[in-house]
Each structure stands twice: as C-alpha cells, then as structure tokens.
Amino acid sequence: QVQLVESGGGLVQAGGSLRLSCAASGSIFGIYDMGWYRQAPGKQRELVARITRGGMTNYVDSVKGRFTISRDDAKNTMYLQMNSLKPEDTAVYYCNAVRYTPSVAVWGQGTLVTVSS
C-alpha cells in the first residue's frame, strides 16, 4: 500500500510563508486524488486543499488566495505553499491520498505548523 510522509512544518510569524511537502512511495499521481487536511487542538479535521488525479484544485474558503496546492509527478511529491499565514492556520497538517474504486484512503503522520502573532 502507498505510504505518505509530510515535511516542512515549523514555527513562522504571522504573514510569513511555509512550504509543506508530501512524499509518496510508489506511484500515486494519476491514480489517486490528493489533499491536505489540518486539525487544530479541540477542532475537527478539515479539508484545506485538494488536487484530483486530473490536476483540478479546490480550497477551503479561509485559505483561498493564500495557499496553493501542487504536485510534481516526476518526484511523486505533493506540495502546499502557504503564504500570508495567520495564527488561525496553526494546526497539524496531514497529507491524504484517496482512490474511489476500490475505496482506499491513506494518511501521512502529519507535520505541525505553528503561526505566531
């Protein structure tokens, strides 16, 4: 089964930027839809951004214009470029891959993003 490993989290000041990476073992892109989720303390995990196997992207309203999801098929890696970070963005960010037929979902271990004010 595919495995996902996130990296790039850390501490950043409000208004700063971070670039998260999700490295996948084996071939994923073109087969799986991918996404970034986040979970803040005391809150439910939410979808932040997604990119389909065909390359279409979607974002939650709160990050539109600030975050960009992308992928590099040659490197089998997905990215989340986060600009103009806000304290509200503080959370553990998880990489996700999903295939619908048959139904398969894979999660990474998560990477912590902390935005200070």
PDB file of C-alpha atoms in Angstrom:
ATOM      1  CA  GLN A   1       0.000   0.000   0.000  1.00  0.00           C
ATOM      2  CA  VAL A   2       1.152   3.538  -0.673  1.00  0.00           C
ATOM      3  CA  GLN A   3       2.822   5.440   2.176  1.00  0.00           C
ATOM      4  CA  LEU A   4       2.873   9.199   2.693  1.00  0.00           C
ATOM      5  CA  VAL A   5       5.385  11.314   4.601  1.00  0.00           C
ATOM      6  CA  GLU A   6       4.845  15.015   5.308  1.00  0.00           C
ATOM      7  CA  SER A   7       7.575  17.547   5.968  1.00  0.00           C
ATOM      8  CA  GLY A   8       8.110  21.295   6.027  1.00  0.00           C
ATOM      9  CA  GLY A   9       6.192  22.292   9.118  1.00  0.00           C
ATOM     10  CA  GLY A  10       7.601  24.601  11.731  1.00  0.00           C
ATOM     11  CA  LEU A  11       7.243  27.891  13.528  1.00  0.00           C
ATOM     12  CA  VAL A  12       6.615  31.014  11.497  1.00  0.00           C
ATOM     13  CA  GLN A  13       5.482  34.543  12.236  1.00  0.00           C
ATOM     14  CA  ALA A  14       2.138  35.814  11.036  1.00  0.00           C
ATOM     15  CA  GLY A  15       2.434  36.988   7.461  1.00  0.00           C
ATOM     16  CA  GLY A  16       5.209  34.544   6.716  1.00  0.00           C
ATOM     17  CA  SER A  17       5.308  31.539   4.435  1.00  0.00           C
ATOM     18  CA  LEU A  18       5.906  27.806   4.614  1.00  0.00           C
ATOM     19  CA  ARG A  19       6.016  25.090   2.011  1.00  0.00           C
ATOM     20  CA  LEU A  20       4.776  21.658   3.023  1.00  0.00           C
ATOM     21  CA  SER A  21       5.783  18.542   1.142  1.00  0.00           C
ATOM     22  CA  CYS A  22       4.176  15.127   0.938  1.00  0.00           C
ATOM     23  CA  ALA A  23       6.393  12.395  -0.427  1.00  0.00           C
ATOM     24  CA  ALA A  24       4.638   9.260  -1.617  1.00  0.00           C
ATOM     25  CA  SER A  25       6.103   5.811  -2.009  1.00  0.00           C
ATOM     26  CA  GLY A  26       5.335   4.193  -5.302  1.00  0.00           C
ATOM     27  CA  SER A  27       3.213   5.743  -7.992  1.00  0.00           C
ATOM     28  CA  ILE A  28       0.265   7.830  -6.803  1.00  0.00           C
ATOM     29  CA  PHE A  29      -0.317  10.773  -9.080  1.00  0.00           C
ATOM     30  CA  GLY A  30      -2.600   9.955 -11.951  1.00  0.00           C
ATOM     31  CA  ILE A  31      -4.185   7.238  -9.840  1.00  0.00           C
ATOM     32  CA  TYR A  32      -5.141   8.897  -6.542  1.00  0.00           C
ATOM     33  CA  ASP A  33      -6.799  12.150  -5.693  1.00  0.00           C
ATOM     34  CA  MET A  34      -4.682  14.027  -3.151  1.00  0.00           C
ATOM     35  CA  GLY A  35      -5.400  16.535  -0.440  1.00  0.00           C
ATOM     36  CA  TRP A  36      -4.137  18.463   2.537  1.00  0.00           C
ATOM     37  CA  TYR A  37      -6.096  18.393   5.781  1.00  0.00           C
ATOM     38  CA  ARG A  38      -5.431  20.112   9.064  1.00  0.00           C
ATOM     39  CA  GLN A  39      -6.518  19.659  12.643  1.00  0.00           C
ATOM     40  CA  ALA A  40      -6.163  22.288  15.334  1.00  0.00           C
ATOM     41  CA  PRO A  41      -6.427  21.459  19.041  1.00  0.00           C
ATOM     42  CA  GLY A  42     -10.038  20.957  20.046  1.00  0.00           C
ATOM     43  CA  LYS A  43     -11.274  21.122  16.470  1.00  0.00           C
ATOM     44  CA  GLN A  44     -12.298  18.605  13.862  1.00  0.00           C
ATOM     45  CA  ARG A  45     -10.016  17.748  10.996  1.00  0.00           C
ATOM     46  CA  GLU A  46     -10.879  19.822   7.952  1.00  0.00           C
ATOM     47  CA  LEU A  47     -10.020  19.681   4.293  1.00  0.00           C
ATOM     48  CA  VAL A  48      -7.735  22.557   3.326  1.00  0.00           C
ATOM     49  CA  ALA A  49      -6.994  21.854  -0.313  1.00  0.00           C
ATOM     50  CA  ARG A  50      -7.291  19.051  -2.792  1.00  0.00           C
ATOM     51  CA  ILE A  51      -5.907  18.159  -6.176  1.00  0.00           C
ATOM     52  CA  THR A  52      -7.511  15.451  -8.256  1.00  0.00           C
ATOM     53  CA  ARG A  53      -5.700  12.841 -10.258  1.00  0.00           C
ATOM     54  CA  GLY A  54      -6.536  15.010 -13.259  1.00  0.00           C
ATOM     55  CA  GLY A  55      -4.975  18.119 -11.720  1.00  0.00           C
ATOM     56  CA  MET A  56      -8.063  20.080 -10.684  1.00  0.00           C
ATOM     57  CA  THR A  57      -7.688  22.004  -7.425  1.00  0.00           C
ATOM     58  CA  ASN A  58     -10.064  23.216  -4.734  1.00  0.00           C
ATOM     59  CA  TYR A  59      -9.580  25.154  -1.499  1.00  0.00           C
ATOM     60  CA  VAL A  60     -11.478  25.870   1.648  1.00  0.00           C
ATOM     61  CA  ASP A  61     -12.639  29.494   1.648  1.00  0.00           C
ATOM     62  CA  SER A  62     -10.400  30.505   4.533  1.00  0.00           C
ATOM     63  CA  VAL A  63      -7.198  29.815   2.569  1.00  0.00           C
ATOM     64  CA  LYS A  64      -8.190  30.907  -0.922  1.00  0.00           C
ATOM     65  CA  GLY A  65      -5.685  33.341  -2.323  1.00  0.00           C
ATOM     66  CA  ARG A  66      -3.096  32.377   0.277  1.00  0.00           C
ATOM     67  CA  PHE A  67      -2.436  28.654  -0.203  1.00  0.00           C
ATOM     68  CA  THR A  68      -1.532  26.789  -3.371  1.00  0.00           C
ATOM     69  CA  ILE A  69      -1.621  23.031  -3.784  1.00  0.00           C
ATOM     70  CA  SER A  70       0.511  21.432  -6.463  1.00  0.00           C
ATOM     71  CA  ARG A  71       2.214  18.206  -7.396  1.00  0.00           C
ATOM     72  CA  ASP A  72       5.371  17.015  -9.092  1.00  0.00           C
ATOM     73  CA  ASP A  73       4.639  13.702 -10.749  1.00  0.00           C
ATOM     74  CA  ALA A  74       8.287  13.004 -11.547  1.00  0.00           C
ATOM     75  CA  LYS A  75       9.193  13.312  -7.859  1.00  0.00           C
ATOM     76  CA  ASN A  76       5.972  11.674  -6.655  1.00  0.00           C
ATOM     77  CA  THR A  77       5.528  14.601  -4.286  1.00  0.00           C
ATOM     78  CA  MET A  78       2.681  16.957  -3.459  1.00  0.00           C
ATOM     79  CA  TYR A  79       3.149  20.448  -2.039  1.00  0.00           C
ATOM     80  CA  LEU A  80       1.200  23.052  -0.161  1.00  0.00           C
ATOM     81  CA  GLN A  81       2.608  26.556  -0.487  1.00  0.00           C
ATOM     82  CA  MET A  82       1.259  28.643   2.372  1.00  0.00           C
ATOM     83  CA  ASN A  83       1.614  32.410   2.198  1.00  0.00           C
ATOM     84  CA  SER A  84       0.317  35.209   4.414  1.00  0.00           C
ATOM     85  CA  LEU A  85      -0.006  32.791   7.290  1.00  0.00           C
ATOM     86  CA  LYS A  86      -2.301  33.635  10.169  1.00  0.00           C
ATOM     87  CA  PRO A  87      -2.384  32.340  13.744  1.00  0.00           C
ATOM     88  CA  GLU A  88      -5.644  30.609  12.824  1.00  0.00           C
ATOM     89  CA  ASP A  89      -3.659  28.411  10.441  1.00  0.00           C
ATOM     90  CA  THR A  90      -1.894  26.762  13.365  1.00  0.00           C
ATOM     91  CA  ALA A  91      -2.592  23.039  13.170  1.00  0.00           C
ATOM     92  CA  VAL A  92      -1.186  19.663  12.337  1.00  0.00           C
ATOM     93  CA  TYR A  93      -1.314  19.289   8.579  1.00  0.00           C
ATOM     94  CA  TYR A  94      -1.909  15.878   7.055  1.00  0.00           C
ATOM     95  CA  CYS A  95      -1.379  14.587   3.568  1.00  0.00           C
ATOM     96  CA  ASN A  96      -4.101  12.357   2.169  1.00  0.00           C
ATOM     97  CA  ALA A  97      -4.485  10.138  -0.866  1.00  0.00           C
ATOM     98  CA  VAL A  98      -7.744   8.538  -1.894  1.00  0.00           C
ATOM     99  CA  ARG A  99      -8.869   6.171  -4.579  1.00  0.00           C
ATOM    100  CA  TYR A 100     -12.551   5.500  -5.074  1.00  0.00           C
ATOM    101  CA  THR A 101     -12.682   2.224  -6.965  1.00  0.00           C
ATOM    102  CA  PRO A 102     -11.882   0.271  -4.924  1.00  0.00           C
ATOM    103  CA  SER A 103     -12.168   2.555  -1.915  1.00  0.00           C
ATOM    104  CA  VAL A 104      -8.726   3.290  -0.445  1.00  0.00           C
ATOM    105  CA  ALA A 105      -7.601   6.149   1.799  1.00  0.00           C
ATOM    106  CA  VAL A 106      -4.052   6.754   3.017  1.00  0.00           C
ATOM    107  CA  TRP A 107      -2.852   9.305   5.562  1.00  0.00           C
ATOM    108  CA  GLY A 108       0.543  10.649   6.451  1.00  0.00           C
ATOM    109  CA  GLN A 109       1.775  11.166  10.002  1.00  0.00           C
ATOM    110  CA  GLY A 110       1.257  14.915   9.955  1.00  0.00           C
ATOM    111  CA  THR A 111       3.512  17.935  10.278  1.00  0.00           C
ATOM    112  CA  LEU A 112       2.957  20.719  12.791  1.00  0.00           C
ATOM    113  CA  VAL A 113       2.570  24.299  11.625  1.00  0.00           C
ATOM    114  CA  THR A 114       2.634  26.987  14.300  1.00  0.00           C
ATOM    115  CA  VAL A 115       1.978  30.604  13.381  1.00  0.00           C
ATOM    116  CA  SER A 116       2.815  33.201  15.999  1.00  0.00           C
ATOM    117  CA  SER A 117       1.213  36.620  16.197  1.00  0.00           C
TER     118      SER A 117
END
